[in-house]
PDB file of C-alpha atoms in Angstrom:
ATOM      1  CA  MET S   1     100.385 -18.332 183.091  1.00  0.00           C
ATOM      2  CA  SER S   2      99.140 -15.927 185.021  1.00  0.00           C
ATOM      3  CA  THR S   3     100.478 -14.504 188.205  1.00  0.00           C
ATOM      4  CA  SER S   4      98.937 -11.897 190.958  1.00  0.00           C
ATOM      5  CA  LYS S   5     102.322 -10.337 191.469  1.00  0.00           C
ATOM      6  CA  PRO S   6     103.304  -7.381 189.224  1.00  0.00           C
ATOM      7  CA  VAL S   7     105.228  -8.521 186.597  1.00  0.00           C
ATOM      8  CA  VAL S   8     108.427  -7.181 185.652  1.00  0.00           C
ATOM      9  CA  LEU S   9     110.369  -7.060 182.628  1.00  0.00           C
ATOM     10  CA  ILE S  10     114.053  -6.177 182.786  1.00  0.00           C
ATOM     11  CA  THR S  11     116.082  -5.713 179.340  1.00  0.00           C
ATOM     12  CA  GLY S  12     119.989  -7.502 179.318  1.00  0.00           C
ATOM     13  CA  SER S  13     119.282  -9.367 182.325  1.00  0.00           C
ATOM     14  CA  ASN S  14     120.825 -12.646 182.102  1.00  0.00           C
ATOM     15  CA  GLN S  15     124.447 -10.657 183.588  1.00  0.00           C
ATOM     16  CA  GLY S  16     125.522  -7.545 185.310  1.00  0.00           C
ATOM     17  CA  LEU S  17     123.101  -5.221 186.649  1.00  0.00           C
ATOM     18  CA  GLY S  18     120.101  -6.278 185.654  1.00  0.00           C
ATOM     19  CA  TYR S  19     121.166 -10.036 186.812  1.00  0.00           C
ATOM     20  CA  TYR S  20     121.310  -8.944 190.153  1.00  0.00           C
ATOM     21  CA  THR S  21     118.398  -6.149 189.537  1.00  0.00           C
ATOM     22  CA  ALA S  22     115.952  -9.350 188.762  1.00  0.00           C
ATOM     23  CA  GLN S  23     117.482 -11.967 191.428  1.00  0.00           C
ATOM     24  CA  GLN S  24     116.884  -9.406 194.359  1.00  0.00           C
ATOM     25  CA  LEU S  25     113.212  -8.143 193.336  1.00  0.00           C
ATOM     26  CA  ALA S  26     112.757 -11.529 192.903  1.00  0.00           C
ATOM     27  CA  ALA S  27     113.778 -12.687 196.517  1.00  0.00           C
ATOM     28  CA  ALA S  28     111.918  -9.831 197.559  1.00  0.00           C
ATOM     29  CA  GLY S  29     108.738 -11.789 196.901  1.00  0.00           C
ATOM     30  CA  LYS S  30     106.257  -9.203 195.764  1.00  0.00           C
ATOM     31  CA  TYR S  31     107.474  -9.484 191.710  1.00  0.00           C
ATOM     32  CA  HIS S  32     107.200 -11.691 188.997  1.00  0.00           C
ATOM     33  CA  VAL S  33     109.975 -11.004 186.918  1.00  0.00           C
ATOM     34  CA  LEU S  34     110.737 -11.519 183.297  1.00  0.00           C
ATOM     35  CA  LEU S  35     114.743 -11.962 182.930  1.00  0.00           C
ATOM     36  CA  THR S  36     116.172 -11.652 179.176  1.00  0.00           C
ATOM     37  CA  SER S  37     117.759 -11.621 176.971  1.00  0.00           C
ATOM     38  CA  ARG S  38     119.322 -11.991 173.299  1.00  0.00           C
ATOM     39  CA  ALA S  39     119.255 -16.078 173.632  1.00  0.00           C
ATOM     40  CA  LEU S  40     116.874 -18.212 175.518  1.00  0.00           C
ATOM     41  CA  SER S  41     118.717 -20.129 176.423  1.00  0.00           C
ATOM     42  CA  LYS S  42     121.021 -17.808 178.672  1.00  0.00           C
ATOM     43  CA  ALA S  43     117.970 -16.188 179.827  1.00  0.00           C
ATOM     44  CA  GLN S  44     116.766 -19.882 181.259  1.00  0.00           C
ATOM     45  CA  SER S  45     120.321 -20.452 182.158  1.00  0.00           C
ATOM     46  CA  ALA S  46     120.706 -16.905 184.635  1.00  0.00           C
ATOM     47  CA  ILE S  47     117.374 -18.162 186.136  1.00  0.00           C
ATOM     48  CA  ASP S  48     118.878 -21.811 187.160  1.00  0.00           C
ATOM     49  CA  ALA S  49     121.527 -19.650 188.607  1.00  0.00           C
ATOM     50  CA  ILE S  50     120.245 -17.511 190.434  1.00  0.00           C
ATOM     51  CA  VAL S  51     117.823 -20.326 191.938  1.00  0.00           C
ATOM     52  CA  ALA S  52     120.664 -22.079 192.604  1.00  0.00           C
ATOM     53  CA  ASP S  53     122.376 -19.231 194.551  1.00  0.00           C
ATOM     54  CA  SER S  54     121.798 -20.095 198.069  1.00  0.00           C
ATOM     55  CA  SER S  55     122.927 -16.617 199.328  1.00  0.00           C
ATOM     56  CA  ILE S  56     119.407 -14.989 198.233  1.00  0.00           C
ATOM     57  CA  PRO S  57     116.480 -18.059 197.979  1.00  0.00           C
ATOM     58  CA  ASN S  58     114.670 -17.620 195.117  1.00  0.00           C
ATOM     59  CA  LYS S  59     111.725 -19.847 193.584  1.00  0.00           C
ATOM     60  CA  ALA S  60     111.544 -20.802 189.679  1.00  0.00           C
ATOM     61  CA  GLU S  61     108.629 -19.775 189.848  1.00  0.00           C
ATOM     62  CA  ASP S  62     108.853 -15.707 190.270  1.00  0.00           C
ATOM     63  CA  PHE S  63     110.792 -15.864 186.868  1.00  0.00           C
ATOM     64  CA  THR S  64     109.934 -16.539 182.766  1.00  0.00           C
ATOM     65  CA  PRO S  65     112.517 -16.342 180.900  1.00  0.00           C
ATOM     66  CA  ILE S  66     111.928 -14.172 177.445  1.00  0.00           C
ATOM     67  CA  GLU S  67     114.067 -13.627 174.061  1.00  0.00           C
ATOM     68  CA  LEU S  68     114.560 -10.052 173.567  1.00  0.00           C
ATOM     69  CA  ASP S  69     117.140  -8.507 171.517  1.00  0.00           C
ATOM     70  CA  ILE S  70     116.682  -4.581 171.622  1.00  0.00           C
ATOM     71  CA  THR S  71     118.627  -3.777 168.705  1.00  0.00           C
ATOM     72  CA  SER S  72     116.143  -5.724 166.628  1.00  0.00           C
ATOM     73  CA  ASP S  73     112.281  -4.726 165.637  1.00  0.00           C
ATOM     74  CA  SER S  74     111.578  -8.517 165.213  1.00  0.00           C
ATOM     75  CA  SER S  75     113.040  -9.846 168.368  1.00  0.00           C
ATOM     76  CA  ILE S  76     110.815  -6.680 170.553  1.00  0.00           C
ATOM     77  CA  ALA S  77     107.923  -7.406 168.922  1.00  0.00           C
ATOM     78  CA  SER S  78     108.092 -10.927 169.633  1.00  0.00           C
ATOM     79  CA  ALA S  79     109.116 -10.438 172.747  1.00  0.00           C
ATOM     80  CA  VAL S  80     105.416  -8.388 173.359  1.00  0.00           C
ATOM     81  CA  SER S  81     103.883 -10.612 171.953  1.00  0.00           C
ATOM     82  CA  ALA S  82     105.127 -13.167 174.599  1.00  0.00           C
ATOM     83  CA  VAL S  83     104.345 -10.769 177.227  1.00  0.00           C
ATOM     84  CA  GLU S  84     100.991 -10.250 176.226  1.00  0.00           C
ATOM     85  CA  SER S  85      99.736 -14.449 175.555  1.00  0.00           C
ATOM     86  CA  LYS S  86     101.802 -14.617 179.199  1.00  0.00           C
ATOM     87  CA  PHE S  87     100.209 -12.230 181.074  1.00  0.00           C
ATOM     88  CA  GLY S  88      97.999  -9.975 179.308  1.00  0.00           C
ATOM     89  CA  LYS S  89     100.012  -6.613 180.894  1.00  0.00           C
ATOM     90  CA  LEU S  90     103.430  -5.584 182.113  1.00  0.00           C
ATOM     91  CA  ASP S  91     103.808  -3.522 185.642  1.00  0.00           C
ATOM     92  CA  VAL S  92     107.192  -2.133 184.997  1.00  0.00           C
ATOM     93  CA  LEU S  93     109.940  -1.910 182.371  1.00  0.00           C
ATOM     94  CA  ILE S  94     113.620  -1.499 183.326  1.00  0.00           C
ATOM     95  CA  ASN S  95     115.368  -0.635 180.285  1.00  0.00           C
ATOM     96  CA  ASN S  96     119.246  -1.963 181.708  1.00  0.00           C
ATOM     97  CA  ALA S  97     120.465  -3.470 178.331  1.00  0.00           C
ATOM     98  CA  GLY S  98     123.543  -0.933 176.482  1.00  0.00           C
ATOM     99  CA  ILE S  99     126.857  -1.259 175.596  1.00  0.00           C
ATOM    100  CA  ALA S 100     130.678   0.968 176.393  1.00  0.00           C
ATOM    101  CA  SER S 101     133.340   0.630 174.615  1.00  0.00           C
ATOM    102  CA  ALA S 102     136.352   3.047 174.202  1.00  0.00           C
ATOM    103  CA  LYS S 103     137.680   3.657 170.069  1.00  0.00           C
ATOM    104  CA  GLU S 104     141.343   1.604 170.676  1.00  0.00           C
ATOM    105  CA  ALA S 105     139.531  -1.592 172.497  1.00  0.00           C
ATOM    106  CA  SER S 106     135.851  -1.758 169.033  1.00  0.00           C
ATOM    107  CA  GLY S 107     138.352  -1.555 166.392  1.00  0.00           C
ATOM    108  CA  LYS S 108     135.978   1.103 165.010  1.00  0.00           C
ATOM    109  CA  GLU S 109     135.882   4.125 163.639  1.00  0.00           C
ATOM    110  CA  LEU S 110     134.663   6.811 165.117  1.00  0.00           C
ATOM    111  CA  ARG S 111     131.637   7.638 163.082  1.00  0.00           C
ATOM    112  CA  GLU S 112     130.920   3.573 163.563  1.00  0.00           C
ATOM    113  CA  LEU S 113     131.250   3.666 167.021  1.00  0.00           C
ATOM    114  CA  TYR S 114     128.484   6.350 167.907  1.00  0.00           C
ATOM    115  CA  GLN S 115     126.443   3.847 165.650  1.00  0.00           C
ATOM    116  CA  TRP S 116     126.969   1.369 167.573  1.00  0.00           C
ATOM    117  CA  HIS S 117     126.392   3.009 171.085  1.00  0.00           C
ATOM    118  CA  TYR S 118     123.456   4.829 169.945  1.00  0.00           C
ATOM    119  CA  GLU S 119     122.101   2.103 168.040  1.00  0.00           C
ATOM    120  CA  THR S 120     121.849   0.235 171.603  1.00  0.00           C
ATOM    121  CA  ASN S 121     121.630   2.105 174.471  1.00  0.00           C
ATOM    122  CA  VAL S 122     119.603   5.061 172.929  1.00  0.00           C
ATOM    123  CA  PHE S 123     117.560   3.943 170.196  1.00  0.00           C
ATOM    124  CA  SER S 124     117.038   0.899 170.811  1.00  0.00           C
ATOM    125  CA  ALA S 125     116.162   1.981 174.564  1.00  0.00           C
ATOM    126  CA  ALA S 126     113.756   4.299 173.130  1.00  0.00           C
ATOM    127  CA  CYS S 127     111.550   1.549 170.731  1.00  0.00           C
ATOM    128  CA  ALA S 128     111.305  -1.205 173.181  1.00  0.00           C
ATOM    129  CA  THR S 129     109.775   1.338 175.353  1.00  0.00           C
ATOM    130  CA  ASP S 130     107.044   2.553 173.143  1.00  0.00           C
ATOM    131  CA  ALA S 131     106.994  -1.672 172.225  1.00  0.00           C
ATOM    132  CA  PHE S 132     105.881  -2.101 175.360  1.00  0.00           C
ATOM    133  CA  LEU S 133     104.291   1.039 176.304  1.00  0.00           C
ATOM    134  CA  PRO S 134      99.901  -0.821 175.204  1.00  0.00           C
ATOM    135  CA  LEU S 135     100.613  -3.421 177.660  1.00  0.00           C
ATOM    136  CA  LEU S 136     102.088  -1.431 180.637  1.00  0.00           C
ATOM    137  CA  LYS S 137      99.239   0.970 180.163  1.00  0.00           C
ATOM    138  CA  LYS S 138      97.516  -2.437 180.813  1.00  0.00           C
ATOM    139  CA  GLY S 139      99.588  -2.332 184.186  1.00  0.00           C
ATOM    140  CA  GLU S 140      98.883  -1.543 188.016  1.00  0.00           C
ATOM    141  CA  ASP S 141     101.828  -0.129 188.726  1.00  0.00           C
ATOM    142  CA  LYS S 142     102.761   1.415 185.478  1.00  0.00           C
ATOM    143  CA  ARG S 143     106.451   2.102 186.751  1.00  0.00           C
ATOM    144  CA  ILE S 144     109.717   2.563 184.274  1.00  0.00           C
ATOM    145  CA  CYS S 145     113.284   3.319 184.823  1.00  0.00           C
ATOM    146  CA  PHE S 146     115.910   4.329 182.612  1.00  0.00           C
ATOM    147  CA  VAL S 147     119.397   3.020 183.923  1.00  0.00           C
ATOM    148  CA  SER S 148     121.336   6.116 183.148  1.00  0.00           C
ATOM    149  CA  SER S 149     125.064   7.318 184.855  1.00  0.00           C
ATOM    150  CA  GLY S 150     126.545   9.756 186.731  1.00  0.00           C
ATOM    151  CA  LEU S 151     128.837  10.118 183.382  1.00  0.00           C
ATOM    152  CA  GLY S 152     125.375  11.344 181.282  1.00  0.00           C
ATOM    153  CA  SER S 153     124.979  14.478 183.434  1.00  0.00           C
ATOM    154  CA  CYS S 154     126.375  17.958 181.739  1.00  0.00           C
ATOM    155  CA  THR S 155     126.479  19.572 184.425  1.00  0.00           C
ATOM    156  CA  TRP S 156     129.159  17.640 186.084  1.00  0.00           C
ATOM    157  CA  HIS S 157     131.679  17.546 183.110  1.00  0.00           C
ATOM    158  CA  ALA S 158     131.337  20.808 182.876  1.00  0.00           C
ATOM    159  CA  GLU S 159     132.621  21.281 186.588  1.00  0.00           C
ATOM    160  CA  GLY S 160     135.436  18.840 184.853  1.00  0.00           C
ATOM    161  CA  GLN S 161     134.246  15.178 186.617  1.00  0.00           C
ATOM    162  CA  TYR S 162     134.766  12.428 184.860  1.00  0.00           C
ATOM    163  CA  ALA S 163     136.810  14.314 182.811  1.00  0.00           C
ATOM    164  CA  GLY S 164     138.129  12.578 179.140  1.00  0.00           C
ATOM    165  CA  SER S 165     135.668   9.420 179.942  1.00  0.00           C
ATOM    166  CA  TYR S 166     133.882   7.571 177.326  1.00  0.00           C
ATOM    167  CA  LEU S 167     132.520  10.519 175.404  1.00  0.00           C
ATOM    168  CA  VAL S 168     130.825   8.394 173.422  1.00  0.00           C
ATOM    169  CA  TYR S 169     129.299   6.353 175.708  1.00  0.00           C
ATOM    170  CA  ARG S 170     128.466   9.463 178.254  1.00  0.00           C
ATOM    171  CA  SER S 171     126.732  11.230 175.530  1.00  0.00           C
ATOM    172  CA  THR S 172     124.298   8.336 174.738  1.00  0.00           C
ATOM    173  CA  LYS S 173     123.465   8.701 178.415  1.00  0.00           C
ATOM    174  CA  SER S 174     122.577  12.248 178.223  1.00  0.00           C
ATOM    175  CA  ALA S 175     120.419  11.297 175.132  1.00  0.00           C
ATOM    176  CA  LEU S 176     119.061   8.853 177.274  1.00  0.00           C
ATOM    177  CA  ASN S 177     117.732  11.334 180.190  1.00  0.00           C
ATOM    178  CA  MET S 178     116.003  13.180 177.777  1.00  0.00           C
ATOM    179  CA  ILE S 179     114.011  10.178 176.331  1.00  0.00           C
ATOM    180  CA  MET S 180     113.589   9.185 180.079  1.00  0.00           C
ATOM    181  CA  VAL S 181     112.009  12.991 180.769  1.00  0.00           C
ATOM    182  CA  HIS S 182     110.146  12.889 177.617  1.00  0.00           C
ATOM    183  CA  TYR S 183     107.961   9.815 178.841  1.00  0.00           C
ATOM    184  CA  ALA S 184     107.692  11.224 182.349  1.00  0.00           C
ATOM    185  CA  GLN S 185     106.032  14.584 181.274  1.00  0.00           C
ATOM    186  CA  THR S 186     103.913  13.013 178.396  1.00  0.00           C
ATOM    187  CA  LEU S 187     102.722  10.106 180.558  1.00  0.00           C
ATOM    188  CA  GLN S 188     102.277  11.228 184.214  1.00  0.00           C
ATOM    189  CA  GLY S 189      99.089  12.747 183.457  1.00  0.00           C
ATOM    190  CA  GLU S 190      98.468   8.019 183.375  1.00  0.00           C
ATOM    191  CA  GLY S 191      99.394   7.627 186.029  1.00  0.00           C
ATOM    192  CA  PHE S 192     102.835   6.279 185.112  1.00  0.00           C
ATOM    193  CA  VAL S 193     106.334   7.103 187.356  1.00  0.00           C
ATOM    194  CA  ILE S 194     109.135   7.316 185.073  1.00  0.00           C
ATOM    195  CA  GLY S 195     112.940   8.208 186.328  1.00  0.00           C
ATOM    196  CA  GLY S 196     116.397   7.092 185.178  1.00  0.00           C
ATOM    197  CA  SER S 197     119.168   5.509 187.757  1.00  0.00           C
ATOM    198  CA  ASP S 198     122.910   5.857 188.171  1.00  0.00           C
ATOM    199  CA  PRO S 199     123.877   3.004 189.696  1.00  0.00           C
ATOM    200  CA  GLY S 200     127.482   3.973 190.191  1.00  0.00           C
ATOM    201  CA  TYR S 201     131.058   2.699 188.751  1.00  0.00           C
ATOM    202  CA  CYS S 202     129.821  -1.268 189.092  1.00  0.00           C
ATOM    203  CA  ALA S 203     132.353  -4.075 188.238  1.00  0.00           C
ATOM    204  CA  THR S 204     130.451  -5.075 185.416  1.00  0.00           C
ATOM    205  CA  ASN S 205     131.339  -6.678 182.053  1.00  0.00           C
ATOM    206  CA  LEU S 206     130.580  -3.061 180.486  1.00  0.00           C
ATOM    207  CA  ASN S 207     133.550  -2.129 181.689  1.00  0.00           C
ATOM    208  CA  ASP S 208     135.433  -5.407 181.874  1.00  0.00           C
ATOM    209  CA  HIS S 209     135.431  -6.294 186.175  1.00  0.00           C
ATOM    210  CA  ALA S 210     137.554  -2.080 186.092  1.00  0.00           C
ATOM    211  CA  GLY S 211     134.363  -1.082 188.607  1.00  0.00           C
ATOM    212  CA  PHE S 212     135.041  -0.641 191.685  1.00  0.00           C
ATOM    213  CA  LEU S 213     131.681  -0.668 193.127  1.00  0.00           C
ATOM    214  CA  ASP S 214     129.979  -4.777 193.860  1.00  0.00           C
ATOM    215  CA  PRO S 215     126.629  -4.513 191.136  1.00  0.00           C
ATOM    216  CA  ARG S 216     124.684  -6.372 193.964  1.00  0.00           C
ATOM    217  CA  GLU S 217     124.747  -2.247 195.410  1.00  0.00           C
ATOM    218  CA  GLY S 218     124.206  -0.910 192.181  1.00  0.00           C
ATOM    219  CA  ALA S 219     120.770  -3.304 191.672  1.00  0.00           C
ATOM    220  CA  LYS S 220     120.063  -1.905 194.964  1.00  0.00           C
ATOM    221  CA  GLN S 221     120.185   1.931 193.349  1.00  0.00           C
ATOM    222  CA  ILE S 222     118.192  -0.036 190.192  1.00  0.00           C
ATOM    223  CA  ILE S 223     115.357  -0.872 192.527  1.00  0.00           C
ATOM    224  CA  LYS S 224     114.961   2.078 194.549  1.00  0.00           C
ATOM    225  CA  SER S 225     115.340   4.400 191.559  1.00  0.00           C
ATOM    226  CA  THR S 226     112.423   1.791 190.144  1.00  0.00           C
ATOM    227  CA  PHE S 227     110.051   2.315 192.958  1.00  0.00           C
ATOM    228  CA  GLY S 228     110.525   4.714 195.130  1.00  0.00           C
ATOM    229  CA  ALA S 229     108.266   7.709 196.132  1.00  0.00           C
ATOM    230  CA  LYS S 230     107.074   9.316 192.797  1.00  0.00           C
ATOM    231  CA  GLU S 231     108.234  13.258 194.308  1.00  0.00           C
ATOM    232  CA  ASP S 232     111.819  11.340 194.751  1.00  0.00           C
ATOM    233  CA  VAL S 233     112.408   9.806 191.235  1.00  0.00           C
ATOM    234  CA  HIS S 234     109.885  10.835 188.467  1.00  0.00           C
ATOM    235  CA  SER S 235     111.141  12.946 185.764  1.00  0.00           C
ATOM    236  CA  VAL S 236     115.009  12.841 187.045  1.00  0.00           C
ATOM    237  CA  VAL S 237     118.115  10.569 187.872  1.00  0.00           C
ATOM    238  CA  THR S 238     118.361   9.307 191.339  1.00  0.00           C
ATOM    239  CA  GLY S 239     121.766   7.999 192.498  1.00  0.00           C
ATOM    240  CA  SER S 240     123.309   6.681 196.164  1.00  0.00           C
ATOM    241  CA  GLY S 241     123.412  10.950 196.818  1.00  0.00           C
ATOM    242  CA  GLY S 242     119.865  11.698 195.612  1.00  0.00           C
ATOM    243  CA  LYS S 243     118.551  13.384 192.836  1.00  0.00           C
ATOM    244  CA  GLU S 244     121.251  14.160 189.972  1.00  0.00           C
ATOM    245  CA  PRO S 245     121.998  17.397 187.845  1.00  0.00           C
ATOM    246  CA  PHE S 246     121.612  17.085 184.465  1.00  0.00           C
TER     247      PHE S 246
END
């Protein structure tokens, strides 16, 4: 399989923000979207649902389902191999997959809760990025976006914003921001544009749909943060108000 369009892979894109990001990107007609899920059948079902949604016209040929569990090194390796064999490159990586849960809701002890969140939100995002780098270096766009959150801003927390909420989750986003900056600084000489995106508090499974923003709007911000001008998005986290403090 080959395509003349830039190839975009979105982790955790069978639902929520990743789903709507995939839907909107493919609808633009400029990209071929690799929609991923831990189960290939769920990725295909998400593609079928997107194509069946007449509110935003999409074509099935603009998608490829990819099985990817970012918490599994073997799954990441298999996904890299699949992308390489089908396309020989990757132009854009959007690290969207993540989890969030309060201690009371998770039923986990504090140490286990931290390990669970960091394994998915930080370690796995870093490992997936590193594994896909050789293919990204073969791509033309060379863009990477880490889906972050305003909750990860130490500056805002010190100012009393969002005080007391989701400590474990927000600390993973602070860590993810550091990883983003690391890649942005080390790879900018190779033509990469790398940044973070704060999509806002969107109603998704991540928060039991408690968010007050439509995830479709959050997806628009992810796309803006991913494909914006380098001077606006590189090595920073951007949200609806522009650049955000770390």
